[in-house]
mmCIF file of N, CA and C in Angstrom:
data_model
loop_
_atom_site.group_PDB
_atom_site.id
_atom_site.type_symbol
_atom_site.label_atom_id
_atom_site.label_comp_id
_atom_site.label_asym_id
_atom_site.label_seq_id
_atom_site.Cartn_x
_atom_site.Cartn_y
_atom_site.Cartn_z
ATOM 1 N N UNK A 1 12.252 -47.240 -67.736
ATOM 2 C CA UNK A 1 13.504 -46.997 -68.415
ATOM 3 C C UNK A 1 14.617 -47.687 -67.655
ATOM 4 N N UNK A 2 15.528 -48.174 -68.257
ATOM 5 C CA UNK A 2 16.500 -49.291 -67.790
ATOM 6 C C UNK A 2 17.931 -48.055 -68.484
ATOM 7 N N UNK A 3 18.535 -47.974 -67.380
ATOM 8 C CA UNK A 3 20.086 -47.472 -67.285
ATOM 9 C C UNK A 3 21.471 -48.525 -67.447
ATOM 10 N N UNK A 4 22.039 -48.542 -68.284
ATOM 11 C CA UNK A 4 22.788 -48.919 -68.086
ATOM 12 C C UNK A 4 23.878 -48.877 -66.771
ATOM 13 N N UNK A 5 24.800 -49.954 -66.340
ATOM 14 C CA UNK A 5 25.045 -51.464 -66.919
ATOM 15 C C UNK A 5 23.845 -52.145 -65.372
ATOM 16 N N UNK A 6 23.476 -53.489 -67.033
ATOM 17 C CA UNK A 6 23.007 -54.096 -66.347
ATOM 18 C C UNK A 6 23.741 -55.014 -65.125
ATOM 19 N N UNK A 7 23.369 -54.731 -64.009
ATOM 20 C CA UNK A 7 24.075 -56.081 -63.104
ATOM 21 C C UNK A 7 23.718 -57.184 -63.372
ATOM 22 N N UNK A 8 24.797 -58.074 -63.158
ATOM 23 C CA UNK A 8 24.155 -59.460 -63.354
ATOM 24 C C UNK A 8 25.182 -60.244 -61.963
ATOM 25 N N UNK A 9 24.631 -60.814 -61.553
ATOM 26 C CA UNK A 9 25.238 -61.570 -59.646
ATOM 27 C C UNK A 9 25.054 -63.026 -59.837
ATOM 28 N N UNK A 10 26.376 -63.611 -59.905
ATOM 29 C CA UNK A 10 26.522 -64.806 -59.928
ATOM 30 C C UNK A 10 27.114 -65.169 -58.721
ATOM 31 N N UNK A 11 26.773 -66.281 -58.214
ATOM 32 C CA UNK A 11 27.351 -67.058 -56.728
ATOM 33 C C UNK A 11 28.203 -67.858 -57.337
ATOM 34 N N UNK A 12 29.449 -68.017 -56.216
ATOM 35 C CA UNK A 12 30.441 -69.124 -56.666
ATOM 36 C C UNK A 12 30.668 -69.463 -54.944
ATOM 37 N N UNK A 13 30.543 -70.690 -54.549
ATOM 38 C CA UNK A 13 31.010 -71.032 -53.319
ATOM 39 C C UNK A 13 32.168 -71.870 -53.885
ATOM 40 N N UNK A 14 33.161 -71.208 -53.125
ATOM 41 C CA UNK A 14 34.591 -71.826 -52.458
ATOM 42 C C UNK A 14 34.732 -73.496 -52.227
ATOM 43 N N UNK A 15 34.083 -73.450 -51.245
ATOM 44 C CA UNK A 15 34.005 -74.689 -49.990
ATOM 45 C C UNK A 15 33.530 -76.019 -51.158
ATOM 46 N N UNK A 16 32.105 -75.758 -51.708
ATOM 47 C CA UNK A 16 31.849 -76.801 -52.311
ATOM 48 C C UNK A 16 32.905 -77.086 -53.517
ATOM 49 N N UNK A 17 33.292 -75.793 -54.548
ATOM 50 C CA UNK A 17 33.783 -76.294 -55.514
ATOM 51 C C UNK A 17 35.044 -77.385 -54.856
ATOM 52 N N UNK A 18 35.462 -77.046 -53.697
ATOM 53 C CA UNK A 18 36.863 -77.863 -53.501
ATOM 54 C C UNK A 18 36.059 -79.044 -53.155
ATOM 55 N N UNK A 19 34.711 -79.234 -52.267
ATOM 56 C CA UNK A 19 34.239 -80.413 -52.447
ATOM 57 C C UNK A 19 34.100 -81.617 -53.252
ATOM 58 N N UNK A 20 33.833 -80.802 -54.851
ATOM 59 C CA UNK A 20 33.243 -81.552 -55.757
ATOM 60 C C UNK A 20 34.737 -81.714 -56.352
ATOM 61 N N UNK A 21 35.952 -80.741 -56.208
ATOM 62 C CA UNK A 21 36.820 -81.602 -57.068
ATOM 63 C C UNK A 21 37.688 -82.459 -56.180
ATOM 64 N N UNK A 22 37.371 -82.732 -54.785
ATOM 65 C CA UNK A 22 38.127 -83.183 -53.999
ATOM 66 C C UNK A 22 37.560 -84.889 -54.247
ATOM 67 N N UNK A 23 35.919 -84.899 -54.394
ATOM 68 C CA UNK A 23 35.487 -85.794 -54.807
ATOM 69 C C UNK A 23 35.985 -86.666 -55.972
ATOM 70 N N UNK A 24 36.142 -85.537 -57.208
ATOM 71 C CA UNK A 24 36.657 -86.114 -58.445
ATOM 72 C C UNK A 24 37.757 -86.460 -58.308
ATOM 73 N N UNK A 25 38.886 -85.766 -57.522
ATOM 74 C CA UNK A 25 39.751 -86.756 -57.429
ATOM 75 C C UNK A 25 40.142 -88.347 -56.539
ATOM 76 N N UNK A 26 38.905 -88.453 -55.841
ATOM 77 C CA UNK A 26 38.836 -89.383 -55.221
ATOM 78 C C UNK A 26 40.131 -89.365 -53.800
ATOM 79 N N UNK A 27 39.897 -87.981 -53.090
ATOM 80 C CA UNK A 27 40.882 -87.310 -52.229
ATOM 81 C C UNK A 27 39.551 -87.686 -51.074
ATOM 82 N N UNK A 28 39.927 -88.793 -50.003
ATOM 83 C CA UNK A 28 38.556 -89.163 -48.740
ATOM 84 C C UNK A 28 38.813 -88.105 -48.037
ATOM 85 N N UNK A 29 37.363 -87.386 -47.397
ATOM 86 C CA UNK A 29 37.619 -86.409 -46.702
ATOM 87 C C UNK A 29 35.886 -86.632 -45.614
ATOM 88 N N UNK A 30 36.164 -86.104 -44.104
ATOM 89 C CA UNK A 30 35.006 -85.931 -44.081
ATOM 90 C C UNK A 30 34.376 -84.268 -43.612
ATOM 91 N N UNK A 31 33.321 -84.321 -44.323
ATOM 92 C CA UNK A 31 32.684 -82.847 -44.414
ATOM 93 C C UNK A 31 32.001 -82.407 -43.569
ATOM 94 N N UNK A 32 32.376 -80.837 -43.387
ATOM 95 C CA UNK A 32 31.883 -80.270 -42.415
ATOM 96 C C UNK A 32 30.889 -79.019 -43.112
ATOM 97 N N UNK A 33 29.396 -78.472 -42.900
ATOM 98 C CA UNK A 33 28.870 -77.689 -43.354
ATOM 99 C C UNK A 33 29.304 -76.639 -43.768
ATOM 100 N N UNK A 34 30.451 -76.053 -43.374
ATOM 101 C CA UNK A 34 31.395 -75.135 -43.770
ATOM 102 C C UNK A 34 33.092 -75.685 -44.570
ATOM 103 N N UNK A 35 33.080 -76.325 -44.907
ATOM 104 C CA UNK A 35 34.243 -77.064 -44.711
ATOM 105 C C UNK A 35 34.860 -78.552 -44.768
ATOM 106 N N UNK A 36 35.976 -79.125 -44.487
ATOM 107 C CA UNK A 36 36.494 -80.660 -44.308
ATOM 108 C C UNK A 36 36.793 -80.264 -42.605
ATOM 109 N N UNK A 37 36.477 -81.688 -41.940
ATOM 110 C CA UNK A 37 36.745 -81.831 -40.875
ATOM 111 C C UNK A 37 38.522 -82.608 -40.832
ATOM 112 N N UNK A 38 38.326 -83.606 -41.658
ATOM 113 C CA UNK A 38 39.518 -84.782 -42.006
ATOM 114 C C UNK A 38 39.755 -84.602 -43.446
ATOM 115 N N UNK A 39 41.125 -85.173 -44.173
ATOM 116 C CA UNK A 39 40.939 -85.281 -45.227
ATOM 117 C C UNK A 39 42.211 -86.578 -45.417
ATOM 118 N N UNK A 40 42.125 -87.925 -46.018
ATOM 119 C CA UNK A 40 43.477 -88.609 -46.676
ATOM 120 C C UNK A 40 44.624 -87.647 -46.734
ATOM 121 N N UNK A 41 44.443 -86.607 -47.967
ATOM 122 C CA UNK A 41 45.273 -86.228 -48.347
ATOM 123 C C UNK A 41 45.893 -84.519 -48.185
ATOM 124 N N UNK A 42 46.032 -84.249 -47.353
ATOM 125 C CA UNK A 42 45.789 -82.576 -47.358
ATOM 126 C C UNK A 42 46.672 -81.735 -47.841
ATOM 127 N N UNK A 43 47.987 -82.057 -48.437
ATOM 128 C CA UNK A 43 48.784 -81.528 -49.569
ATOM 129 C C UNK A 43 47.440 -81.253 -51.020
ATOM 130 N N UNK A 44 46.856 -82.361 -51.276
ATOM 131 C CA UNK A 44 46.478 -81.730 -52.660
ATOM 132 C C UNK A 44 45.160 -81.463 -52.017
ATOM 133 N N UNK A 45 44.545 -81.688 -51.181
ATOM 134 C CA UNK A 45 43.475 -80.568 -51.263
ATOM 135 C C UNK A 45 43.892 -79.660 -51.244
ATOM 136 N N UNK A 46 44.841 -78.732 -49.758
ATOM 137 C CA UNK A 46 45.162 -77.443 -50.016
ATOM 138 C C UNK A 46 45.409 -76.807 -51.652
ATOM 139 N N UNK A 47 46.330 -78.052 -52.420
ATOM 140 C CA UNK A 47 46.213 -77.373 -54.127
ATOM 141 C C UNK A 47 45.278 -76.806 -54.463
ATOM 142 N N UNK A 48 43.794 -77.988 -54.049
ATOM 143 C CA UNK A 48 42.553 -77.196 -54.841
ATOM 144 C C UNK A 48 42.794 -76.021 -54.278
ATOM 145 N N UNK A 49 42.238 -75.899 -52.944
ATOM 146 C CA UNK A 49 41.707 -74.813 -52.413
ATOM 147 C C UNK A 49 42.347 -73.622 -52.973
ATOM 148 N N UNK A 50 44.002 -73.921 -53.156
ATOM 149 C CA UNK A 50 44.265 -72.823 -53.815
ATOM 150 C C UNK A 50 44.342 -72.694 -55.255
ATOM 151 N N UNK A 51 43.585 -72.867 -55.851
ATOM 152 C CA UNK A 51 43.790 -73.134 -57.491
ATOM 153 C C UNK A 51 42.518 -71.559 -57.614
ATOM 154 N N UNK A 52 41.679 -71.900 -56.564
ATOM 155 C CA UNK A 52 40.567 -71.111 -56.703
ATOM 156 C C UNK A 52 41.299 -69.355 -56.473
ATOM 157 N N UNK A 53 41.255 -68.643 -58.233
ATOM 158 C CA UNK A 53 42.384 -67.428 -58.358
ATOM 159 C C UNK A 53 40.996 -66.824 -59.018
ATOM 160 N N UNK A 54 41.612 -65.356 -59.164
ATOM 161 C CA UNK A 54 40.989 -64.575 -60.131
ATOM 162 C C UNK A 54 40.609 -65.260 -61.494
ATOM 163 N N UNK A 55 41.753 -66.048 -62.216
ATOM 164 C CA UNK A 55 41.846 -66.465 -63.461
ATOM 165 C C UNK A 55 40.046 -67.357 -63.431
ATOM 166 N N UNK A 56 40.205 -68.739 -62.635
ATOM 167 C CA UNK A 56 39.137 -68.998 -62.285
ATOM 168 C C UNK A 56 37.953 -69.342 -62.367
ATOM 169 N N UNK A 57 37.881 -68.025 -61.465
ATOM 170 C CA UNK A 57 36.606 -67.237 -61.115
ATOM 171 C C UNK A 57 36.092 -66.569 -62.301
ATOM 172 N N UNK A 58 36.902 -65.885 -63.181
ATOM 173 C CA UNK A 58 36.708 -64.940 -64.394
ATOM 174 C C UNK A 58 35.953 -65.841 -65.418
ATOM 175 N N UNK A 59 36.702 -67.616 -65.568
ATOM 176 C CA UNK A 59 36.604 -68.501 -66.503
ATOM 177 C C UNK A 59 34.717 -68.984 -66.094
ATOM 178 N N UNK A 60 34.731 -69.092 -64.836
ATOM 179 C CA UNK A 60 32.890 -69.437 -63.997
ATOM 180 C C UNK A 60 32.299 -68.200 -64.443
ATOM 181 N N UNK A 61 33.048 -67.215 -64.245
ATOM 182 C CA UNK A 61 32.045 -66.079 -64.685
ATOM 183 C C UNK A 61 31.604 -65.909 -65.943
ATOM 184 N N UNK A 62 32.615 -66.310 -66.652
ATOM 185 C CA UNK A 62 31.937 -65.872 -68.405
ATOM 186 C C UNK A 62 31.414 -67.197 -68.765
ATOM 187 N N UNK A 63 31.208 -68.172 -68.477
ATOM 188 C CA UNK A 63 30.710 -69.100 -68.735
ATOM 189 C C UNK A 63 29.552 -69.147 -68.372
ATOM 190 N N UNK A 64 28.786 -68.733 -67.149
ATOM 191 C CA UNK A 64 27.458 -68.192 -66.968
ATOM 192 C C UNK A 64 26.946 -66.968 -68.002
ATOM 193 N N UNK A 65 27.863 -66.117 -68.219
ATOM 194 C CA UNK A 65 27.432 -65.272 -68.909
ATOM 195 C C UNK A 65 27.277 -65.273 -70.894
ATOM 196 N N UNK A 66 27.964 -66.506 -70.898
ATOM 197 C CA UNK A 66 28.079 -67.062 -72.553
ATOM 198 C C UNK A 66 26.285 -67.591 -72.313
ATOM 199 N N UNK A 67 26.024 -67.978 -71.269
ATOM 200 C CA UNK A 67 24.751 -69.220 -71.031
ATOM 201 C C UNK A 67 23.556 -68.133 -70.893
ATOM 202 N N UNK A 68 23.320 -67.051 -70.356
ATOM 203 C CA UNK A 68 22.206 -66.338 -69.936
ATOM 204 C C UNK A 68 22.101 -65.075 -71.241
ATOM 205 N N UNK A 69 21.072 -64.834 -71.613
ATOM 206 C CA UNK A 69 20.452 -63.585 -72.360
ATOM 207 C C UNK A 69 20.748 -62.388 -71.931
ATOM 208 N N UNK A 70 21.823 -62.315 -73.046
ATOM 209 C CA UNK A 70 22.426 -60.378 -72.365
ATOM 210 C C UNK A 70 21.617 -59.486 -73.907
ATOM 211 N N UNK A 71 21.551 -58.625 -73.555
ATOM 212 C CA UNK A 71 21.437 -57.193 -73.601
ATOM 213 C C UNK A 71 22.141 -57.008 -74.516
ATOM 214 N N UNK A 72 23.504 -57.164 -75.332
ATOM 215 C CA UNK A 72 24.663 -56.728 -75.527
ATOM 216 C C UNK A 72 24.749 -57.508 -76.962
ATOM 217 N N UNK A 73 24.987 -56.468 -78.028
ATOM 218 C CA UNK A 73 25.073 -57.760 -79.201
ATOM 219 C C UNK A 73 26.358 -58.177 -79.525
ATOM 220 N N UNK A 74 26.474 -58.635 -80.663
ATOM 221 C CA UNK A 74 28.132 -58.950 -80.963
ATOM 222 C C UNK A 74 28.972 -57.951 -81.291
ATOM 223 N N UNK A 75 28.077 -56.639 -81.897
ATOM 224 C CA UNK A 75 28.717 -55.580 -82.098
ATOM 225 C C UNK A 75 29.067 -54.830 -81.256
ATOM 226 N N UNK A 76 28.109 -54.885 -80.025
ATOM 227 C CA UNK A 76 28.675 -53.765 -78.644
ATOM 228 C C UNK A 76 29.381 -54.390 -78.090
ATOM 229 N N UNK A 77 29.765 -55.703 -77.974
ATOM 230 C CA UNK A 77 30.969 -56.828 -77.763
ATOM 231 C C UNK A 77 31.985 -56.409 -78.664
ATOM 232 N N UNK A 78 32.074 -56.504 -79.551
ATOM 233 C CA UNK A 78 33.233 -55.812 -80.329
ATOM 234 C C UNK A 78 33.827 -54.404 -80.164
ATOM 235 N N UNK A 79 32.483 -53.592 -80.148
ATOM 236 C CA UNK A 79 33.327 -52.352 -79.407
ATOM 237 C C UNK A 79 33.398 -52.034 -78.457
ATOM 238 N N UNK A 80 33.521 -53.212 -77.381
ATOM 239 C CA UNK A 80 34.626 -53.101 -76.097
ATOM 240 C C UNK A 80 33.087 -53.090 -74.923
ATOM 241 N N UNK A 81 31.909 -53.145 -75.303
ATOM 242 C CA UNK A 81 31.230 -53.358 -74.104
ATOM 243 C C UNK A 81 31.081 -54.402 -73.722
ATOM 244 N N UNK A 82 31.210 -54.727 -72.279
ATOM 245 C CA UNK A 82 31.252 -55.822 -71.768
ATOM 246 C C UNK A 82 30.735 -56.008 -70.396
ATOM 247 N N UNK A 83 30.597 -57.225 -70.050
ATOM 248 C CA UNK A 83 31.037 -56.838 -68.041
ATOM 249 C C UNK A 83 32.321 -56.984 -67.952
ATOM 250 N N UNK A 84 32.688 -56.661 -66.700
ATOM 251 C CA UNK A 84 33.891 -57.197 -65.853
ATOM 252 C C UNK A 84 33.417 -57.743 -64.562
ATOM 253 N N UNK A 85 34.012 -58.992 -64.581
ATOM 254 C CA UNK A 85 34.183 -59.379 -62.873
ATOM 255 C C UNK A 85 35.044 -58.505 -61.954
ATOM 256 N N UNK A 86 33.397 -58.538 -61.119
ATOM 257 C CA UNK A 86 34.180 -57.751 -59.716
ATOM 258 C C UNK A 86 33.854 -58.326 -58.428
ATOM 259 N N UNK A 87 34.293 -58.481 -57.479
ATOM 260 C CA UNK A 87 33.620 -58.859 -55.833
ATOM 261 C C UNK A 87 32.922 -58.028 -55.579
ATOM 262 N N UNK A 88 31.525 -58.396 -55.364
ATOM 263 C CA UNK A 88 31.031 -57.652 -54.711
ATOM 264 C C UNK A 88 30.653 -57.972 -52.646
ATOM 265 N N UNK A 89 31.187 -59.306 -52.566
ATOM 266 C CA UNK A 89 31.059 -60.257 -51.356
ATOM 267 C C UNK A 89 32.081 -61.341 -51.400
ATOM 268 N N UNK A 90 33.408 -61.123 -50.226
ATOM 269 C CA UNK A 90 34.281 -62.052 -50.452
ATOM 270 C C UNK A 90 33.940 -62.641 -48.552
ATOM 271 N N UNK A 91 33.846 -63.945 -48.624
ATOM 272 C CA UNK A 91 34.015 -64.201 -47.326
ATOM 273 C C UNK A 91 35.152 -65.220 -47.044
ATOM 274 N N UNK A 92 35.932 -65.100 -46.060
ATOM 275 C CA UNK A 92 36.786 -65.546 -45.787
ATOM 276 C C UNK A 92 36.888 -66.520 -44.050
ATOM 277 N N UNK A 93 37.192 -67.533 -44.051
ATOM 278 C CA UNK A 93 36.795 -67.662 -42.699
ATOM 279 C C UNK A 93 38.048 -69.159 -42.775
ATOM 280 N N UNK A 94 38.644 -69.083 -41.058
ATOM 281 C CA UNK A 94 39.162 -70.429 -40.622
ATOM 282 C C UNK A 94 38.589 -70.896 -39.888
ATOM 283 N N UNK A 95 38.356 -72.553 -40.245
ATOM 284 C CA UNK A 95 37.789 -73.285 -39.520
ATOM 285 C C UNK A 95 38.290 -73.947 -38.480
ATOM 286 N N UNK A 96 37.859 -73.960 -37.400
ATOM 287 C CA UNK A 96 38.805 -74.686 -36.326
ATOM 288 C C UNK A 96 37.378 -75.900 -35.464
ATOM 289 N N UNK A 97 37.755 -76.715 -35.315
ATOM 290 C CA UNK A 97 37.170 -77.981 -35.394
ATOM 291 C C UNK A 97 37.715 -78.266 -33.765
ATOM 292 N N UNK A 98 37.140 -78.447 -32.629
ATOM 293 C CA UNK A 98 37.747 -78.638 -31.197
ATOM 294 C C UNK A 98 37.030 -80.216 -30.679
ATOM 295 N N UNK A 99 37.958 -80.878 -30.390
ATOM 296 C CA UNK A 99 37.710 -82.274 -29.931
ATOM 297 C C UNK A 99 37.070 -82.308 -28.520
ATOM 298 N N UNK A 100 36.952 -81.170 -28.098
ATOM 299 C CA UNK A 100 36.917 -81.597 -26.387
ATOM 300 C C UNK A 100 36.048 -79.993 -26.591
ATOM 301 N N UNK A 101 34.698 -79.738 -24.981
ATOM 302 C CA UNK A 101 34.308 -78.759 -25.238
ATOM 303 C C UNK A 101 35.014 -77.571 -24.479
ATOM 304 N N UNK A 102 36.061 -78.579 -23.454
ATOM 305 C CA UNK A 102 36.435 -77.077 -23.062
ATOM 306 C C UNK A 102 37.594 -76.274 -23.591
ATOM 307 N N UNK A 103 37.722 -77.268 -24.939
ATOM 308 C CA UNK A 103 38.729 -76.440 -25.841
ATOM 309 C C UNK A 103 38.316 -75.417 -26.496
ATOM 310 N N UNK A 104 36.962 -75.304 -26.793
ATOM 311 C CA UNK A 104 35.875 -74.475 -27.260
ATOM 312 C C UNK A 104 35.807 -73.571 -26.497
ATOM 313 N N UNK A 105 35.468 -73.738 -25.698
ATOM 314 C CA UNK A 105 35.349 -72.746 -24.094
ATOM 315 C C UNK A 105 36.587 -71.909 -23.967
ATOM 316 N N UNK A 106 37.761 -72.865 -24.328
ATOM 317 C CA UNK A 106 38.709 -71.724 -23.745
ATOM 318 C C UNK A 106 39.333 -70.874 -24.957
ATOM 319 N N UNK A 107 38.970 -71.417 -26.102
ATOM 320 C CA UNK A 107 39.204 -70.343 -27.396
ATOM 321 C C UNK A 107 38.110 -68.763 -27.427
ATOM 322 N N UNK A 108 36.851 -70.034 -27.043
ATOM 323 C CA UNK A 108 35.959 -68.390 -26.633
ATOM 324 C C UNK A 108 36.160 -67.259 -26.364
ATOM 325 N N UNK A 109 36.622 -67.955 -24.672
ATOM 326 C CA UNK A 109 36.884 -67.035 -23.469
ATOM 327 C C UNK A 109 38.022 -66.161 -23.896
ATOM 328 N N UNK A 110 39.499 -66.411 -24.396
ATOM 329 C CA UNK A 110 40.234 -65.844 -25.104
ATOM 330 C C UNK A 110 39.846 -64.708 -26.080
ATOM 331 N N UNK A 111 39.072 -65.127 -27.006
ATOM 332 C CA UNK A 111 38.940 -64.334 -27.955
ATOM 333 C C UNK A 111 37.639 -62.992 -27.374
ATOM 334 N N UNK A 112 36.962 -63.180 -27.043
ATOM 335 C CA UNK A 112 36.287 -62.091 -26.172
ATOM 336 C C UNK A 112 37.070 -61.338 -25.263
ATOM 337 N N UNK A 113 37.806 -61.684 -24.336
ATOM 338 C CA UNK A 113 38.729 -60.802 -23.388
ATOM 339 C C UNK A 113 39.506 -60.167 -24.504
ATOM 340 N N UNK A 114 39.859 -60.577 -25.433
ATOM 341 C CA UNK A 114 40.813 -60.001 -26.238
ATOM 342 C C UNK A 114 39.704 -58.378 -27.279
ATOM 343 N N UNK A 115 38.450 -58.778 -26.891
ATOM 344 C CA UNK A 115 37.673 -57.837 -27.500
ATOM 345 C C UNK A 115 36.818 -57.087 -27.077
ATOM 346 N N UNK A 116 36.924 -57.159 -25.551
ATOM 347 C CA UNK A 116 36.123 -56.331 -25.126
ATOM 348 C C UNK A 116 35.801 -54.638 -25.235
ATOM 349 N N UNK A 117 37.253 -54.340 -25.688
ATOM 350 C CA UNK A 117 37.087 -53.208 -25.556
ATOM 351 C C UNK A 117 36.931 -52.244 -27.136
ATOM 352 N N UNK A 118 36.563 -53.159 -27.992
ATOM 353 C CA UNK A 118 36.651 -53.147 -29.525
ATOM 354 C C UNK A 118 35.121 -52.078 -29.785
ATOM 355 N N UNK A 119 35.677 -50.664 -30.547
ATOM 356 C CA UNK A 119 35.016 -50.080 -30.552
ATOM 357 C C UNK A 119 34.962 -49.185 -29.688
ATOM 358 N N UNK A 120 35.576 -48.449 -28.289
ATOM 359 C CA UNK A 120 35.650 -47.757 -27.808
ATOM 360 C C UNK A 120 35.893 -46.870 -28.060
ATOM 361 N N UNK A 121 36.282 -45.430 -28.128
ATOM 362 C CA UNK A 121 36.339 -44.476 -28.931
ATOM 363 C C UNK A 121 38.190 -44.638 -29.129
ATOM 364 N N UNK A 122 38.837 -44.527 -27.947
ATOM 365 C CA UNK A 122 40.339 -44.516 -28.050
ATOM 366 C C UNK A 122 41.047 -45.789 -28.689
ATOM 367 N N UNK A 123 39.707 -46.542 -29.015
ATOM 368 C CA UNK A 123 40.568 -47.844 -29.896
ATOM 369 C C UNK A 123 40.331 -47.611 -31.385
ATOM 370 N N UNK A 124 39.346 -46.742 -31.760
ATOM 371 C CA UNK A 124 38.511 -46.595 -33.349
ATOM 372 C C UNK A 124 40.130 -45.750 -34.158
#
């Protein structure tokens, strides 16, 4: 027996979509597995990067979901059943890129002293 609502989990990576439209716009950049290391232009990349909104995400989402076999006919669509997009996994991360290793080293070392004591009871 199957309970309603069905989940359905779609992936959307960030990083690449700005890849592929950074590509289309013919914006030179060079890539980092997470990321741009360099880019020509970094006014309109940042645009992409931020173009990526709820609105979107909603537009990727129902567009997978126009494409895959739901459950749901036109009539339970009409009377208001649906999905909604929700996060269920947002990751967020800055990339910092260090030319030299003991610039690495000393961001480390920083950021650990700054955490050692994370989780102690009088810090929770």
């Amino acid at each position: 027996m199957h309970l309603f609502p069905y989940p359905a989990k779609i992936w959307l990576n960030g990083r690449e979509r700005a890849k592929r439209q950074a590509t289309q716009a013919e914006i030179g950049f060079t890539e980092l597995s997470n990321g741009f290391a360099t880019t020509d232009d970094p006014t309109v990349l940042q645009a992409i990067c931020d173009r990526l909104g709820p609105g979107v995400i909603n537009v990727f989402v129902q567009r997978w979901l126009s494409r895959l076999p739901l459950p749901f006919t036109d009539t339970d669509r009409d009377a208001g059943y649906w999905w909604e997009t929700s996060m269920w996994q947002v990751e967020l991360s800055r990339t910092s890129v260090f030319d030299a290793p003991r610039h690495a080293r000393g961001f480390f070392e920083a950021l650990i002293a700054d955490k050692l004591d994370l989780g102690h009871p009088h810090n929770v």
